[in-house]
Amino acid sequence: MSARLVAEASCSTSSSRLAIKPGSTPLLRPCTLRCKAFSSSSTRVSSPVSAAIPSRRVIRPLKAVETVDAPSAASTGATPSAPPQAYPFTEIEAKWQAYWEQNQTFRTPDQVDTSKPKYYVLDMFPYPSGAGLHVGHPEGYTATDILARFKRMTGHNVLHPMGWDAFGLPAEQYAIQTGTHPAVTTARNVDRFRQQLKALGFSYDWGREISTTDPEYYRWTQWIFLKLYERGLAYQAEVPVNWCPALGTVLANEEVIDGLSERGGHPVVRMPMKQWMLRITAYADRLLDDLEGLDWPDSIKDMQRNWIGRSEGAEVQFDLAAGPGAALPSGSCLRVFTTRPDTLFGATYLVVAPEHPLVQQLATPEQSAAVTAYVEAASRKSDLERTELQKDKTGVPTGSFAVNPVTGERLPVWVADYVLGSYGSGAIMAVPGHDTRDHEFASRFGLPVKQVVAPAAGGEVALPFTEPGVAVNSAGAQLSIDGLASAAAKAAVIDWLQAQGRGAKQVNYKLRDWLFARQRYWGEPFPLVYPQGSDEAVPVPESSLPLTLPETDNFKPSGTPESPLAAITDWVNTVDPRDGVTPARRETSTMPQWAGSCWYYLRYISPRCHEALVDREAEKYWMPVDLYVGGAEHAVLHLLYARFWHKVLYDLGVVSTVEPFGRLVSQGMILGEVEYTAWRRQQADGAEQADAGWAEEGAPGAVPVKLTDAEVDKRGDGYVLKADPSVKVSARAHKMSKSRGNVINPDDVVDQFGADSLRLYEMFMGPLRDTKVWSTRGVEGVHRFLARAWRVFEGGVTDEEPTKEQLRLLHQTIKKVSTETEEMRFNTAIAAMMEFVNGVTKSWTNRPRKALEPFILLLSPYAPHIAEELWARCGHTASLAYEAWPQADESLLVVDTINLPVQVNGKTRGTVEVAAAASQDDALAAALANGNVAKHAGGKEIKKIIYVPGKILNLIVPGK
């Protein structure tokens, strides 16, 4: 079934804790709280996020402008809000979404005026799950949409596309459980996501929509793979995989928890299997070096540097000496990599990984059973469990030995799972005096610890000493490095090893080649066949692409470590494409979900191009992506894989830039509503005592009681029970999850407050990159602001000339909103617009067009539906999407006159208007001309004049 695909939209975020300063935060002021991420998934709140919210006012619908078609809510499928609306957002939003779609307002032409500047703004490829969006998803999407709309109005050609990362495990698991084809569920989920995104008014060019499951798309994914294969960057190797016998399938690392399958809790073992790999390590140095020129957060660049993990050192050869009865071939040796060859004299044992091919041969008969049992136990652990999570080191001796090349000592060889077969040679020399992990292991098993490095400044040190210093106790018959600084000692040891043929200088990486195969149905097929009697893969001709998935209703695992595709013999059995006769068998593994998401940003540029994956001239204009926004959880794998593929395509001449994403921004997480909890005492049998009273949090036997915000009061730095202020109440916000029941559905928010309110609130909560706490009351506060903006225009605008003060307020707002929008400080831009509306509402007695229409344009990227409607009601007959962005008149920002407070003997007696640079004499003259000031100071001797220019004038006169 060659179905059009769907996508994986993973907007998960890391857990965070947020501390909010005591004191209420008015919702109609900018939220500038800075949020610090911690390991906890909850946030303790020390202050409510609240606001004085004006009473609800229902706005009567105004007559729609005839030039803009206004479909009814019923015709668009919109659900009217149950409560009275503060302004008619249901009608407005349905109307303008229909208008944008009908008129393809945001369609970016295939041929653009390349003399204009471009702006390519991109969201991370979403996977459309069956659950649909929650309110965390639109945060990044709203940010990119604001920039897209802003840049259109500043004269840029804008590319703002959307599509779906639709292959992957979730759809296949659902298919296995329900019998529904993955293509069906994927298409259904895509339709749901698309409908939700359109309901939020995002200005995507839906004419460029793509899906990784579309054969015309994955045709080019397969083409890229063939190019990787031709260049030797795709190869097969036997690597350990997670095999679950009970489920009869291979599992990805993220599907294995504590050695058990995530689904069903069945035992999982590690077993070797021939897999397709991509040689990303061949690009390790370029991936490192090219990070320097990217406008990315330093934290994400550091994560990539650490993941690549470039280190310089030496490969050292240790000859092996078999223990009694060990079946170790004569002349065997272990090669190990070390970043500290200067510590070679301090090696006291060697360790091999459980996967090392010599493990069983190293084991003596006496140790064989223990080694076998240990290797089997290690096969049930993930790499993460064996390294970062393992507190206590484990291992067993093999009974054999290795010979230190510089000392001739026989060192015991152990097998331990803190060494991974996938890193380096799968073996290490252990120097417990100068390595923390080796010291922990040596301490656990009573192995020798030697000091061979001392501080350069001298003095005693506690081992392990891991810093550079001076070599000590490092002299032998053939080599002495005593007294050399660490750098010089390293060089001397490497030179000696090379001269003796016992080692060489080497650069090593933590980065491993990319395991690029999955034993799944729902993925891109490999365009390869194996002729009968051969294990060598033969590529499918490019002219035969795409190689599509076969139709089947059987997605269940085969019971062997093979893909379900292996059971579809009509598809598997084919012929050698070179002669069209020799029987052949197709590759039955499929590509991982990462494949389609590695290059999708290129296909958006020319999604209907049949001759190439991207049109060459269009690519030269649009690349690189100017702004890429997505979750920090994709900081390493997706971004690293995409950069690797892009560099390969650059080497092939397909793309013109060495990097795909110029600027990267990661949005923060939105936590659920604040949850209030107190604790009651509990009897030993578990029954709650109604009359036993309240308990402190953490008290023995205390049980939590959930409270509503109406039941608590703010006191000092915390909260108390309103009915009994002596009872302390905990206030925490948690990551949204189904299990907590705190997931907010954006559809509900849109129904009640409108899409513009949701968009505006998510940007107003705080800085985009920070973690924020959701508050439905906060949405209502922003909704009130939009209602006030609506009322400003309710009576229409006039053509009378605005006053200088009115223009000054407008142009101050233009300057602030322009700057803050460009710098992605959206919350403070919104605050400036709120101040403008407040100023108009409080002091303007008229509504001059020249002072109000530019405000609509400022508002439009943030709240596009209401802005379009206000623009139309001001008499315009076309969308404002491409109107010129207002420019601040600097001359109007200069204050010519000020209102100067005047005091007499420290009491304010009046205010006078004077020039901003008025002298003391001019200010005094203006003050004495004020009737009330003259009443208290006129005719009296002025003993002292206190004048602060631009601030205050205080006249000191004799009392009565």
Coordinates of N, CA, C and O in Angstrom, one line a residue, residues 282-333:
A282 N 33.2 9.8 9.3 CA 34.1 10.4 8.3 C 33.9 11.9 8.2 O 34.8 12.6 7.7
Y283 N 32.9 12.4 8.8 CA 32.6 13.9 8.8 C 32.8 14.5 10.2 O 32.4 15.6 10.4
A284 N 33.3 13.7 11.1 CA 33.4 14.2 12.5 C 34.1 15.5 12.6 O 33.6 16.5 13.3
D285 N 35.3 15.7 12.0 CA 36.0 17.0 12.2 C 35.2 18.1 11.5 O 35.2 19.2 12.1
R286 N 34.6 17.9 10.4 CA 33.9 19.0 9.7 C 32.6 19.3 10.5 O 32.3 20.5 10.7
L287 N 32.0 18.3 11.1 CA 30.8 18.6 12.0 C 31.2 19.4 13.2 O 30.5 20.3 13.7
L288 N 32.5 19.2 13.7 CA 33.0 20.0 14.8 C 33.3 21.4 14.4 O 32.9 22.4 15.0
D289 N 34.2 21.5 13.4 CA 34.7 22.8 13.0 C 33.7 23.8 12.5 O 33.8 25.0 12.8
D290 N 32.7 23.3 11.8 CA 31.7 24.2 11.3 C 30.6 24.7 12.3 O 29.8 25.5 11.9
L291 N 30.7 24.2 13.5 CA 29.8 24.7 14.5 C 30.2 26.1 14.9 O 29.3 26.9 15.3
E292 N 31.4 26.5 14.6 CA 31.9 27.8 15.1 C 31.1 29.0 14.4 O 30.9 30.0 15.0
G293 N 30.7 28.8 13.2 CA 30.1 29.9 12.5 C 28.6 30.0 12.6 O 28.0 30.8 11.9
L294 N 28.0 29.1 13.4 CA 26.5 29.0 13.5 C 26.0 29.9 14.6 O 26.6 30.0 15.7
D295 N 24.9 30.6 14.3 CA 24.2 31.4 15.3 C 23.2 30.4 16.1 O 22.0 30.5 15.9
W296 N 23.8 29.6 16.9 CA 23.1 28.6 17.7 C 23.4 28.9 19.2 O 24.4 29.4 19.5
P297 N 22.5 28.4 20.1 CA 22.8 28.6 21.5 C 24.1 27.8 21.8 O 24.4 26.7 21.3
D298 N 24.9 28.4 22.7 CA 26.2 27.8 23.1 C 26.0 26.4 23.7 O 26.8 25.5 23.5
S299 N 24.9 26.3 24.5 CA 24.6 25.0 25.1 C 24.4 23.9 24.1 O 24.9 22.7 24.3
I300 N 23.7 24.2 23.0 CA 23.5 23.1 22.0 C 24.7 22.8 21.2 O 25.0 21.6 20.9
K301 N 25.5 23.8 20.9 CA 26.8 23.6 20.3 C 27.7 22.7 21.2 O 28.4 21.8 20.7
D302 N 27.7 23.0 22.5 CA 28.5 22.2 23.4 C 28.0 20.7 23.4 O 28.8 19.8 23.5
M303 N 26.7 20.6 23.4 CA 26.1 19.2 23.4 C 26.6 18.4 22.2 O 27.0 17.2 22.3
Q304 N 26.7 19.1 21.0 CA 27.2 18.4 19.8 C 28.7 18.1 19.9 O 29.1 17.0 19.5
R305 N 29.4 19.1 20.4 CA 30.8 18.8 20.6 C 31.1 17.6 21.5 O 31.9 16.8 21.2
N306 N 30.3 17.6 22.6 CA 30.5 16.5 23.6 C 30.1 15.1 23.0 O 30.7 14.1 23.2
W307 N 29.0 15.2 22.1 CA 28.5 13.9 21.5 C 29.6 13.4 20.5 O 29.8 12.2 20.4
I308 N 30.2 14.3 19.8 CA 31.2 13.9 18.8 C 32.5 13.5 19.6 O 33.1 12.5 19.2
G309 N 32.8 14.2 20.6 CA 33.8 13.8 21.5 C 35.2 13.5 20.9 O 35.8 12.5 21.1
R310 N 35.7 14.5 20.2 CA 37.1 14.3 19.6 C 38.1 14.3 20.7 O 38.1 15.2 21.6
S311 N 39.0 13.4 20.7 CA 40.1 13.3 21.7 C 41.4 12.8 21.0 O 41.3 11.9 20.1
E312 N 42.5 13.4 21.3 CA 43.8 13.0 20.8 C 44.5 12.1 21.8 O 44.5 12.4 23.0
G313 N 45.2 11.1 21.3 CA 46.0 10.2 22.2 C 46.8 9.2 21.4 O 47.4 9.6 20.4
A314 N 46.8 8.0 21.9 CA 47.6 7.0 21.2 C 46.9 5.7 21.3 O 46.2 5.4 22.2
E315 N 47.1 4.9 20.3 CA 46.8 3.5 20.3 C 48.0 2.7 20.8 O 49.1 2.8 20.3
V316 N 47.8 1.8 21.8 CA 48.8 1.1 22.4 C 48.5 -0.4 22.2 O 47.4 -0.9 22.4
Q317 N 49.6 -1.2 21.8 CA 49.4 -2.6 21.7 C 50.0 -3.4 22.9 O 51.1 -3.2 23.3
F318 N 49.1 -4.2 23.5 CA 49.5 -5.0 24.6 C 49.5 -6.5 24.2 O 48.5 -7.0 23.7
D319 N 50.7 -7.1 24.2 CA 50.7 -8.6 23.9 C 49.9 -9.3 25.0 O 50.0 -8.9 26.2
L320 N 49.3 -10.4 24.6 CA 48.5 -11.2 25.6 C 49.2 -12.4 26.0 O 49.9 -13.1 25.2
A321 N 49.0 -12.8 27.3 CA 49.6 -14.0 27.8 C 48.4 -14.9 28.4 O 47.8 -14.5 29.3
A322 N 48.2 -16.0 27.7 CA 47.0 -16.8 28.1 C 47.2 -17.4 29.5 O 48.3 -17.8 30.0
G323 N 46.1 -17.4 30.3 CA 46.1 -18.0 31.6 C 46.1 -19.5 31.5 O 45.9 -20.0 30.4
P324 N 46.2 -20.2 32.6 CA 46.3 -21.7 32.5 C 45.0 -22.2 31.8 O 43.9 -22.0 32.3
G325 N 45.2 -22.9 30.7 CA 44.1 -23.6 30.0 C 43.3 -22.7 29.1 O 42.4 -23.2 28.4
A326 N 43.6 -21.4 29.0 CA 42.8 -20.5 28.1 C 43.2 -20.8 26.7 O 44.3 -21.1 26.3
A327 N 42.1 -20.8 25.8 CA 42.3 -21.1 24.4 C 42.6 -19.9 23.6 O 42.0 -19.6 22.6
L328 N 43.7 -19.2 24.0 CA 44.0 -18.0 23.4 C 45.1 -18.2 22.3 O 46.1 -18.8 22.6
P329 N 44.9 -17.9 21.0 CA 45.9 -18.2 20.0 C 47.2 -17.5 20.3 O 47.2 -16.4 20.9
S330 N 48.2 -18.1 19.9 CA 49.6 -17.5 20.1 C 49.7 -16.2 19.3 O 49.2 -16.1 18.2
G331 N 50.4 -15.3 19.9 CA 50.6 -14.0 19.2 C 49.4 -13.0 19.3 O 49.4 -12.0 18.7
S332 N 48.4 -13.4 20.1 CA 47.2 -12.5 20.3 C 47.6 -11.2 21.0 O 48.6 -11.2 21.9
C333 N 47.0 -10.1 20.7 CA 47.2 -8.9 21.4 C 45.9 -8.1 21.5 O 44.9 -8.3 20.9

